[in-house]
Amino acid sequence: MKTWIFYPPLKAMSGGCMVLLQIARQLQDLGSLGGILYWESPPAAKCQGLPWVRAGEAAMKAGDTYVVPEGWPNALVLGLKRGCRTIVYCQNWSYLFHGLEPGIHWRDLPVEFLAVSDPVAWHMEQVLGKQPPIIRPALDTRLFHPPASKPGGTLRIGFMPRKNKALAEQIRRIFEERNPRAGVEWIPIHGLDRPGVAEALRSCHVFLVTGFPEGCPLPPLEAMACGCLCVGFTGFGGWDYMRQVEPHGYAPHGYALRDVPWGGNGWWSADGDVLGVVVGLERAVQALPQGSAILAQMAQTVATYGTDDQLGEIVAALPQGKTVR
């Protein structure tokens, strides 16, 4: 029996697509990958080395497992028609119903579920009645790692403009208004390949996190791995690993944080709370000279999102049949 993965027809590779490919490579190494299905054409050459199969030509059969990311319910038909164990992999809680026709309910469909993080699994339990297993992203620590030393001189704050650009600009303006002598250089991280992103993060002292909603956001983890103090929004899914440096910081309503071996690794605010983020930035800047304790918590966080950790979750969730209906 094989596992097949549907790859959505997006113009650019998203973080979710990258995680799908991570899982595909893990399954390929295990010898259990049937293929990656695409509608019209496979993605760029950098994804070669994997078995790409046109969706209508896939040799799926009864007993195989078929994984489809949330947001593409029409693709489920390929597996359901062939008697496959068909699984919806929810990578962002806010897209759980995206693409599902009005009047159609998940409870009426013969599918199972996976989640990308503990907060997403909790959200799905509240909505669907049962908590699914989890397969988290894997962080490439060969690429994302700290520099020998951070640059001296001007404070450098990195951010990703594609993540709520208007809010990022508002945060910058408020910070500069409140701190006229700060002398900050704002580093937009945009349009770079993965090595370029890693290099840019290593050149920054602080990383501003402006993305929401999120399933299990990779950029903050990558920033931690590159030695950046992190400040910003959680997207809710970020609570899988985000923990407050401040003892009385914002916490999500209704969701109990899972137990983790690390402590505070950032200054986190409610999504959209721009003033809260500015205050967090100010506290992070103040902490920079004595940031070794926080850096240690960040390193411990990063260490639990490796390839081997992901492999264990894949083996538990897919081959042994432990997903839930």
XYZ file of N, CA and C in Angstrom, residues 15-223:
627
model
N 4.457 28.087 1.903
C 5.007 27.306 2.995
C 4.306 25.970 3.136
N 2.987 25.972 2.916
C 2.242 24.720 2.988
C 2.673 23.721 1.935
N 2.936 24.207 0.723
C 3.406 23.318 -0.344
C 4.778 22.745 -0.004
N 5.628 23.571 0.590
C 6.947 23.103 0.981
C 6.848 21.969 1.997
N 5.889 22.082 2.923
C 5.697 21.021 3.910
C 5.181 19.751 3.234
N 4.304 19.886 2.247
C 3.851 18.714 1.497
C 5.022 17.983 0.862
N 5.964 18.747 0.313
C 7.135 18.132 -0.309
C 8.054 17.513 0.733
N 8.150 18.131 1.908
C 8.926 17.517 2.985
C 8.356 16.141 3.332
N 7.039 16.073 3.467
C 6.390 14.811 3.808
C 6.585 13.801 2.686
N 6.481 14.267 1.448
C 6.674 13.364 0.303
C 8.068 12.748 0.321
N 9.076 13.553 0.596
C 10.460 13.032 0.619
C 10.650 12.052 1.779
N 10.023 12.331 2.896
C 10.106 11.394 4.017
C 9.462 10.055 3.639
N 8.288 10.115 3.018
C 7.621 8.890 2.596
C 8.419 8.153 1.529
N 9.049 8.917 0.644
C 9.882 8.299 -0.390
C 11.044 7.534 0.248
N 11.662 8.129 1.261
C 12.751 7.442 1.953
C 12.266 6.190 2.680
N 11.012 6.216 3.121
C 10.421 5.051 3.775
C 9.969 3.994 2.775
N 9.974 4.346 1.484
C 9.521 3.427 0.448
C 8.024 3.307 0.337
N 7.288 4.284 0.870
C 5.829 4.172 0.865
C 5.132 5.276 0.074
N 5.888 6.083 -0.668
C 5.275 7.133 -1.471
C 4.837 6.582 -2.827
N 3.545 6.738 -3.128
C 3.064 6.330 -4.444
C 3.382 7.378 -5.490
N 3.093 8.637 -5.173
C 3.362 9.730 -6.095
C 2.756 11.017 -5.592
N 3.130 12.128 -6.244
C 2.568 13.439 -5.962
C 1.708 13.827 -7.153
N 0.447 14.080 -6.899
C -0.497 14.332 -7.983
C -0.566 15.823 -8.317
N -0.637 16.127 -9.600
C -0.812 17.511 -10.046
C -1.890 17.547 -11.121
N -2.495 18.744 -11.308
C -3.561 18.872 -12.295
C -3.021 18.920 -13.717
N -2.196 19.910 -14.013
C -1.775 20.131 -15.402
C -0.282 19.981 -15.611
N 0.534 20.557 -14.735
C 1.984 20.452 -14.889
C 2.640 20.461 -13.524
N 3.712 19.694 -13.339
C 4.402 19.684 -12.045
C 5.142 20.994 -11.830
N 5.531 21.296 -10.587
C 6.242 22.550 -10.323
C 7.658 22.548 -10.873
N 8.435 23.547 -10.490
C 9.741 23.810 -11.090
C 10.712 22.649 -10.920
N 11.822 22.774 -11.649
C 12.826 21.716 -11.683
C 13.401 21.400 -10.307
N 13.365 22.386 -9.380
C 13.940 22.149 -8.060
C 13.175 21.092 -7.275
N 12.003 20.713 -7.777
C 11.222 19.669 -7.118
C 11.419 18.311 -7.781
N 12.375 18.213 -8.656
C 12.637 16.949 -9.329
C 13.208 15.937 -8.333
N 13.199 14.685 -8.752
C 13.631 13.619 -7.859
C 12.475 12.987 -7.113
N 11.285 13.540 -7.298
C 10.077 12.994 -6.697
C 9.168 12.449 -7.802
N 8.359 11.441 -7.498
C 7.479 10.843 -8.515
C 6.226 11.679 -8.760
N 6.277 12.579 -9.739
C 5.125 13.420 -10.085
C 4.225 12.662 -11.045
N 2.920 12.708 -10.779
C 1.956 11.953 -11.575
C 0.760 12.853 -11.883
N 0.371 12.911 -13.154
C -0.839 13.655 -13.497
C -2.025 13.027 -12.781
N -2.878 13.863 -12.201
C -3.925 13.386 -11.305
C -4.783 12.285 -11.920
N -5.185 12.462 -13.158
C -6.063 11.476 -13.781
C -5.383 10.170 -14.133
N -4.050 10.123 -14.019
C -3.301 8.926 -14.405
C -2.701 8.185 -13.226
N -2.998 8.629 -12.017
C -2.429 8.009 -10.827
C -2.986 6.603 -10.629
N -2.093 5.668 -10.332
C -2.496 4.270 -10.155
C -2.895 3.998 -8.703
N -3.719 4.859 -8.158
C -4.201 4.645 -6.792
C -5.192 3.490 -6.774
N -5.196 2.788 -5.661
C -6.124 1.660 -5.547
C -6.651 1.579 -4.129
N -7.688 0.764 -3.947
C -8.299 0.599 -2.635
C -7.238 0.163 -1.627
N -7.255 0.792 -0.473
C -6.272 0.483 0.560
C -5.129 1.461 0.615
N -4.891 2.195 -0.485
C -3.879 3.244 -0.472
C -4.372 4.438 0.353
N -3.432 5.295 0.739
C -3.754 6.518 1.465
C -3.565 7.709 0.537
N -4.494 8.630 0.590
C -4.465 9.813 -0.283
C -4.619 11.049 0.591
N -3.624 11.938 0.535
C -3.590 13.127 1.386
C -3.829 14.369 0.532
N -4.788 15.192 0.928
C -5.141 16.420 0.211
C -5.088 17.583 1.197
N -4.367 18.667 0.889
C -4.381 19.823 1.786
C -5.742 20.485 1.812
N -6.079 21.103 2.939
C -7.354 21.794 3.058
C -7.446 22.891 2.006
N -8.656 23.206 1.592
C -8.849 24.227 0.566
C -9.041 23.666 -0.828
N -8.865 22.352 -0.985
C -8.999 21.730 -2.308
C -9.919 20.508 -2.239
N -11.154 20.680 -1.752
C -12.043 19.529 -1.567
C -12.401 18.811 -2.865
N -12.370 19.519 -3.996
C -12.681 18.842 -5.262
C -11.680 17.738 -5.575
N -10.441 17.882 -5.086
C -9.416 16.874 -5.349
C -9.650 15.594 -4.558
N -10.519 15.645 -3.544
C -10.791 14.451 -2.750
C -11.434 13.354 -3.579
N -12.153 13.753 -4.617
C -12.884 12.787 -5.447
C -11.953 11.735 -6.024
N -10.720 12.123 -6.358
C -9.766 11.184 -6.962
C -9.538 9.979 -6.060
N -9.420 10.219 -4.764
C -9.200 9.115 -3.842
C -10.470 8.381 -3.457
N -11.557 9.135 -3.293
C -12.806 8.506 -2.873
C -13.324 7.536 -3.927
N -13.175 7.899 -5.201
C -13.659 7.031 -6.278
C -12.895 5.704 -6.338
N -11.655 5.718 -5.865
C -10.833 4.507 -5.967
C -10.739 3.758 -4.646
N -11.539 4.162 -3.685
C -11.580 3.433 -2.429
C -10.389 3.667 -1.531
N -9.700 4.783 -1.717
C -8.539 5.088 -0.891
C -8.964 5.613 0.476
N -8.105 5.438 1.414
C -8.255 6.122 2.695
C -7.876 7.579 2.446
N -8.850 8.455 2.468
C -8.662 9.832 2.015
C -8.607 10.777 3.225
N -7.531 11.577 3.269
C -7.228 12.399 4.437
C -7.102 13.862 4.031
N -7.758 14.732 4.779
C -7.607 16.179 4.616
C -6.536 16.650 5.607
N -5.473 17.245 5.080
C -4.376 17.745 5.908
C -4.572 19.244 6.093
N -5.033 19.645 7.276
C -5.332 21.055 7.541
C -4.052 21.765 7.987
N -3.561 22.653 7.118
C -2.338 23.389 7.402
C -2.612 24.811 7.895
N -3.852 25.235 7.839
C -4.222 26.537 8.391
C -5.673 26.448 8.841
N -5.894 26.658 10.117
C -7.236 26.504 10.684
C -8.260 27.375 9.970
N -7.856 28.536 9.462
C -8.819 29.459 8.858
C -9.283 29.013 7.477
N -8.622 28.016 6.887
C -8.991 27.534 5.558
C -9.710 26.190 5.599
N -10.117 25.749 6.792
C -10.726 24.425 6.913
C -11.946 24.262 6.020
N -12.721 25.336 5.819
C -13.929 25.251 4.992
C -13.744 25.905 3.625
N -12.528 26.326 3.321
C -12.286 26.985 2.034
C -12.524 25.994 0.886
N -13.347 26.394 -0.064
C -13.624 25.552 -1.225
C -14.746 24.555 -1.026
N -15.222 24.401 0.192
C -16.304 23.458 0.456
C -17.635 24.129 0.124
N -18.387 23.525 -0.757
C -19.625 24.121 -1.241
C -20.632 24.338 -0.112
N -21.417 25.427 -0.184
C -22.466 25.648 0.829
C -23.400 24.441 0.911
N -23.761 24.080 2.106
C -24.636 22.929 2.306
C -23.907 21.613 2.443
N -22.608 21.597 2.132
C -21.800 20.388 2.291
C -21.077 20.486 3.625
N -21.127 19.402 4.408
C -20.513 19.386 5.731
C -19.437 18.311 5.788
N -18.363 18.599 6.490
C -17.290 17.610 6.635
C -17.815 16.338 7.287
N -18.784 16.492 8.183
C -19.293 15.321 8.910
C -19.981 14.326 7.981
N -20.385 14.782 6.800
C -21.095 13.898 5.877
C -20.168 13.236 4.856
N -18.873 13.578 4.885
C -17.934 13.059 3.893
C -17.066 11.955 4.494
N -16.784 10.906 3.733
C -15.982 9.782 4.243
C -14.482 10.095 4.206
N -14.084 11.123 4.944
C -12.681 11.525 4.971
C -12.187 11.554 6.409
N -10.852 11.527 6.536
C -10.191 11.640 7.822
C -9.378 12.936 7.818
N -8.732 13.233 8.954
C -8.071 14.526 9.074
C -6.703 14.407 9.727
N -5.836 15.329 9.320
C -4.550 15.582 9.964
C -4.450 17.079 10.230
N -3.646 17.463 11.206
C -3.410 18.871 11.509
C -1.916 19.156 11.467
N -1.578 20.428 11.265
C -0.181 20.824 11.143
C 0.413 21.275 12.474
N -0.421 21.455 13.490
C 0.087 21.923 14.783
C -0.932 21.612 15.864
N -0.504 21.771 17.104
C -1.404 21.523 18.220
C -2.564 22.514 18.258
N -2.339 23.838 18.031
C -3.488 24.748 18.011
C -4.486 24.416 16.905
N -4.000 24.017 15.734
C -4.904 23.657 14.639
C -5.687 22.395 15.000
N -5.012 21.431 15.614
C -5.710 20.212 16.032
C -6.783 20.535 17.071
N -6.477 21.444 18.005
C -7.471 21.862 19.008
C -8.664 22.530 18.332
N -8.377 23.427 17.378
C -9.458 24.106 16.659
C -10.343 23.090 15.929
N -9.729 22.115 15.301
C -10.493 21.109 14.563
C -11.335 20.260 15.512
N -10.806 20.009 16.691
C -11.596 19.255 17.674
C -12.841 20.029 18.072
N -12.697 21.350 18.251
C -13.859 22.171 18.611
C -14.896 22.176 17.489
N -14.437 22.123 16.244
C -15.329 22.230 15.087
C -15.883 20.869 14.667
N -15.008 19.859 14.638
C -15.373 18.567 14.063
C -15.689 17.505 15.107
N -15.332 17.773 16.362
C -15.684 16.830 17.419
C -14.599 15.881 17.841
N -13.549 15.712 17.028
C -12.435 14.826 17.375
C -11.119 15.501 17.007
N -10.116 15.201 17.822
C -8.810 15.808 17.582
C -7.965 14.926 16.669
N -7.483 15.469 15.554
C -6.680 14.666 14.627
C -5.228 14.590 15.065
N -4.476 13.649 14.516
C -3.032 13.607 14.730
C -2.352 14.789 14.048
N -1.089 14.977 14.345
C -0.358 16.154 13.893
C 0.892 15.750 13.135
N 1.136 16.419 12.014
C 2.434 16.360 11.320
C 2.906 17.796 11.164
N 3.971 18.157 11.870
C 4.485 19.523 11.867
C 5.509 19.722 10.745
N 5.795 20.987 10.422
C 6.875 21.277 9.473
C 8.223 20.888 10.058
N 9.190 20.700 9.188
C 10.569 20.454 9.604
C 11.420 21.653 9.218
N 12.251 22.093 10.130
C 13.131 23.237 9.898
C 14.480 22.748 9.374
N 14.959 23.367 8.307
C 16.253 23.008 7.718
C 17.352 23.778 8.448
N 17.909 23.170 9.490
C 18.929 23.853 10.289
C 20.288 23.891 9.599
N 20.448 23.147 8.508
C 21.684 23.293 7.727
C 21.698 24.637 7.014
N 20.517 25.146 6.708
C 20.383 26.426 6.023
C 20.124 27.557 7.008
N 19.255 27.314 7.967
C 18.889 28.347 8.937
C 19.649 28.085 10.243
N 20.664 28.880 10.474
C 21.514 28.736 11.655
C 22.082 30.102 12.015
N 22.559 30.279 13.239
C 23.059 31.595 13.651
C 24.367 31.935 12.939
N 24.669 33.231 12.795
C 25.963 33.641 12.270
C 27.021 33.551 13.365
N 28.270 33.681 12.982
C 29.336 33.721 13.989
C 29.119 34.894 14.922
N 28.638 36.007 14.382
C 28.291 37.172 15.192
C 27.331 38.041 14.401
N 26.475 38.754 15.115
C 25.563 39.693 14.480
C 26.317 40.970 14.127
N 25.879 41.680 13.085
C 26.562 42.934 12.713
C 26.458 43.974 13.822
N 27.524 44.767 13.988
C 27.491 45.842 14.963
C 26.836 47.079 14.383
N 26.750 48.112 15.192
C 26.198 49.379 14.702
C 24.693 49.422 14.759
N 24.088 49.850 13.664
C 22.653 50.111 13.607
C 21.828 48.857 13.884
N 20.791 49.027 14.700
C 19.859 47.937 14.972
C 19.108 47.584 13.692
N 19.057 46.297 13.355
C 18.407 45.827 12.131
C 17.200 44.970 12.513
N 16.037 45.395 12.034
C 14.793 44.660 12.281
C 14.278 44.116 10.953
N 14.219 42.814 10.816
C 13.721 42.183 9.605
C 12.218 41.960 9.667
N 11.581 41.992 8.510
C 10.146 41.699 8.425
C 9.839 41.241 7.012
N 8.694 40.608 6.829
C 8.275 40.116 5.520
C 7.079 40.927 5.036
N 7.264 41.801 4.052
C 6.177 42.679 3.594
C 4.929 41.944 3.129
N 5.082 40.713 2.647
C 3.906 39.986 2.146
C 2.963 39.585 3.277
N 3.422 39.672 4.496
C 2.601 39.304 5.644
C 1.965 40.566 6.239
N 0.754 40.908 5.809
C 0.032 42.070 6.335
C 0.883 43.338 6.263
N 1.213 43.718 5.046
C 2.126 44.836 4.806
C 1.685 46.128 5.478
N 0.399 46.442 5.435
C -0.089 47.694 6.013
C 0.136 47.731 7.524
N -0.067 46.609 8.196
C 0.160 46.570 9.632
C 1.647 46.689 9.951
N 2.477 46.059 9.134
C 3.918 46.182 9.344
C 4.359 47.638 9.234
N 3.804 48.361 8.268
C 4.136 49.778 8.105
C 3.633 50.595 9.292
N 2.456 50.269 9.782
C 1.914 50.977 10.938
C 2.795 50.755 12.166
N 3.236 49.528 12.361
C 4.127 49.216 13.485
C 5.427 50.004 13.367
N 5.979 50.062 12.162
C 7.220 50.812 11.956
C 7.036 52.287 12.297
N 5.938 52.879 11.818
C 5.703 54.301 12.060
C 5.525 54.595 13.556
N 4.771 53.745 14.241
C 4.552 53.959 15.674
C 5.869 53.819 16.436
N 6.635 52.802 16.082
C 7.918 52.590 16.769
C 8.831 53.799 16.584
N 8.920 54.304 15.367
C 9.795 55.448 15.106
C 9.285 56.713 15.783
N 7.963 56.854 15.898
C 7.391 58.012 16.577
C 7.728 57.981 18.068
N 7.675 56.809 18.653
C 7.940 56.663 20.083
C 9.437 56.634 20.400
N 10.250 56.286 19.423
C 11.685 56.108 19.657
C 12.486 56.878 18.608
N 12.448 58.201 18.647
C 13.073 59.009 17.594
C 14.586 58.852 17.505
N 15.229 58.370 18.558
C 16.689 58.234 18.537
C 17.143 56.778 18.394
N 16.220 55.910 18.052
C 16.561 54.486 18.012
C 17.532 54.144 16.886
N 17.460 54.830 15.763
C 18.374 54.554 14.661
C 18.237 53.151 14.092
N 17.014 52.768 13.766
C 16.727 51.413 13.290
C 16.804 51.341 11.767
N 17.334 50.234 11.264
C 17.267 49.916 9.836
C 16.266 48.777 9.658
N 15.223 49.036 8.885
C 14.175 48.039 8.649
C 14.531 47.252 7.405
N 14.604 45.927 7.529
C 15.078 45.063 6.455
C 13.910 44.272 5.872
N 13.379 44.662 4.702
C 12.314 43.866 4.077
C 12.885 42.574 3.493
N 12.301 41.466 3.862
C 12.740 40.158 3.357
C 11.693 39.692 2.366
N 12.007 39.854 1.103
C 10.993 39.631 0.062
C 11.687 39.290 -1.251
N 11.105 38.357 -2.013
C 11.619 38.012 -3.326
C 12.941 37.282 -3.301
N 13.295 36.654 -2.187
C 14.560 35.940 -2.058
C 14.337 34.435 -2.103
N 15.327 33.694 -2.553
C 15.254 32.247 -2.443
C 15.565 31.864 -0.995
N 15.477 30.586 -0.688
C 15.642 30.148 0.696
C 17.015 30.529 1.271
N 18.111 30.301 0.552
C 19.411 30.737 1.088
C 19.460 32.248 1.305
N 18.806 33.013 0.415
C 18.774 34.458 0.577
C 18.016 34.882 1.815
N 16.905 34.192 2.103
C 16.138 34.484 3.316
C 16.990 34.207 4.551
N 17.679 33.073 4.552
C 18.515 32.721 5.700
C 19.623 33.751 5.911
N 20.249 34.179 4.834
C 21.314 35.175 4.942
C 20.778 36.497 5.474
N 19.596 36.903 4.992
C 19.000 38.150 5.464
C 18.664 38.069 6.948
N 18.123 36.945 7.389
C 17.787 36.784 8.800
C 19.034 36.820 9.679
N 20.112 36.227 9.196
C 21.342 36.251 9.993
C 21.900 37.665 10.152
N 21.517 38.564 9.236
C 22.005 39.939 9.322
C 21.145 40.810 10.231
N 20.033 40.257 10.747
C 19.096 41.029 11.560
C 19.241 40.681 13.039
N 18.972 41.666 13.872
C 18.987 41.450 15.314
C 17.612 41.027 15.833
N 16.571 41.555 15.220
C 15.183 41.298 15.640
C 14.367 40.954 14.401
N 13.404 40.068 14.575
C 12.487 39.734 13.482
C 11.075 40.086 13.902
N 10.410 40.906 13.085
C 9.038 41.337 13.318
C 8.090 40.375 12.620
N 7.219 39.741 13.393
C 6.301 38.715 12.880
C 4.927 39.352 12.696
N 4.483 39.519 11.455
C 3.205 40.198 11.196
C 2.162 39.305 10.532
N 2.436 38.026 10.387
C 1.501 37.147 9.690
C 0.373 36.634 10.578
N -0.824 36.638 10.048
C -1.977 35.948 10.642
C -3.077 35.923 9.602
N -3.933 34.873 9.603
C -3.864 33.686 10.458
C -2.763 32.728 10.003
N -2.347 31.840 10.889
C -1.270 30.903 10.598
C -1.615 29.521 11.142
N -1.021 28.499 10.521
C -1.211 27.134 10.993
C -0.082 26.682 11.896
N 1.146 26.795 11.408
C 2.358 26.563 12.194
C 3.451 27.357 11.493
N 3.532 28.659 11.730
C 4.365 29.543 10.902
C 5.849 29.213 10.974
N 6.453 29.045 9.793
C 7.882 28.735 9.711
C 8.798 29.956 9.840
N 8.448 31.132 9.274
C 9.386 32.257 9.349
C 9.864 32.602 10.756
N 8.997 32.629 11.786
C 9.534 32.899 13.119
C 10.506 31.828 13.599
N 10.235 30.560 13.285
C 11.166 29.491 13.645
C 12.498 29.674 12.929
N 12.419 30.023 11.652
C 13.648 30.250 10.886
C 14.432 31.428 11.444
N 13.699 32.468 11.870
C 14.362 33.628 12.471
C 15.026 33.250 13.789
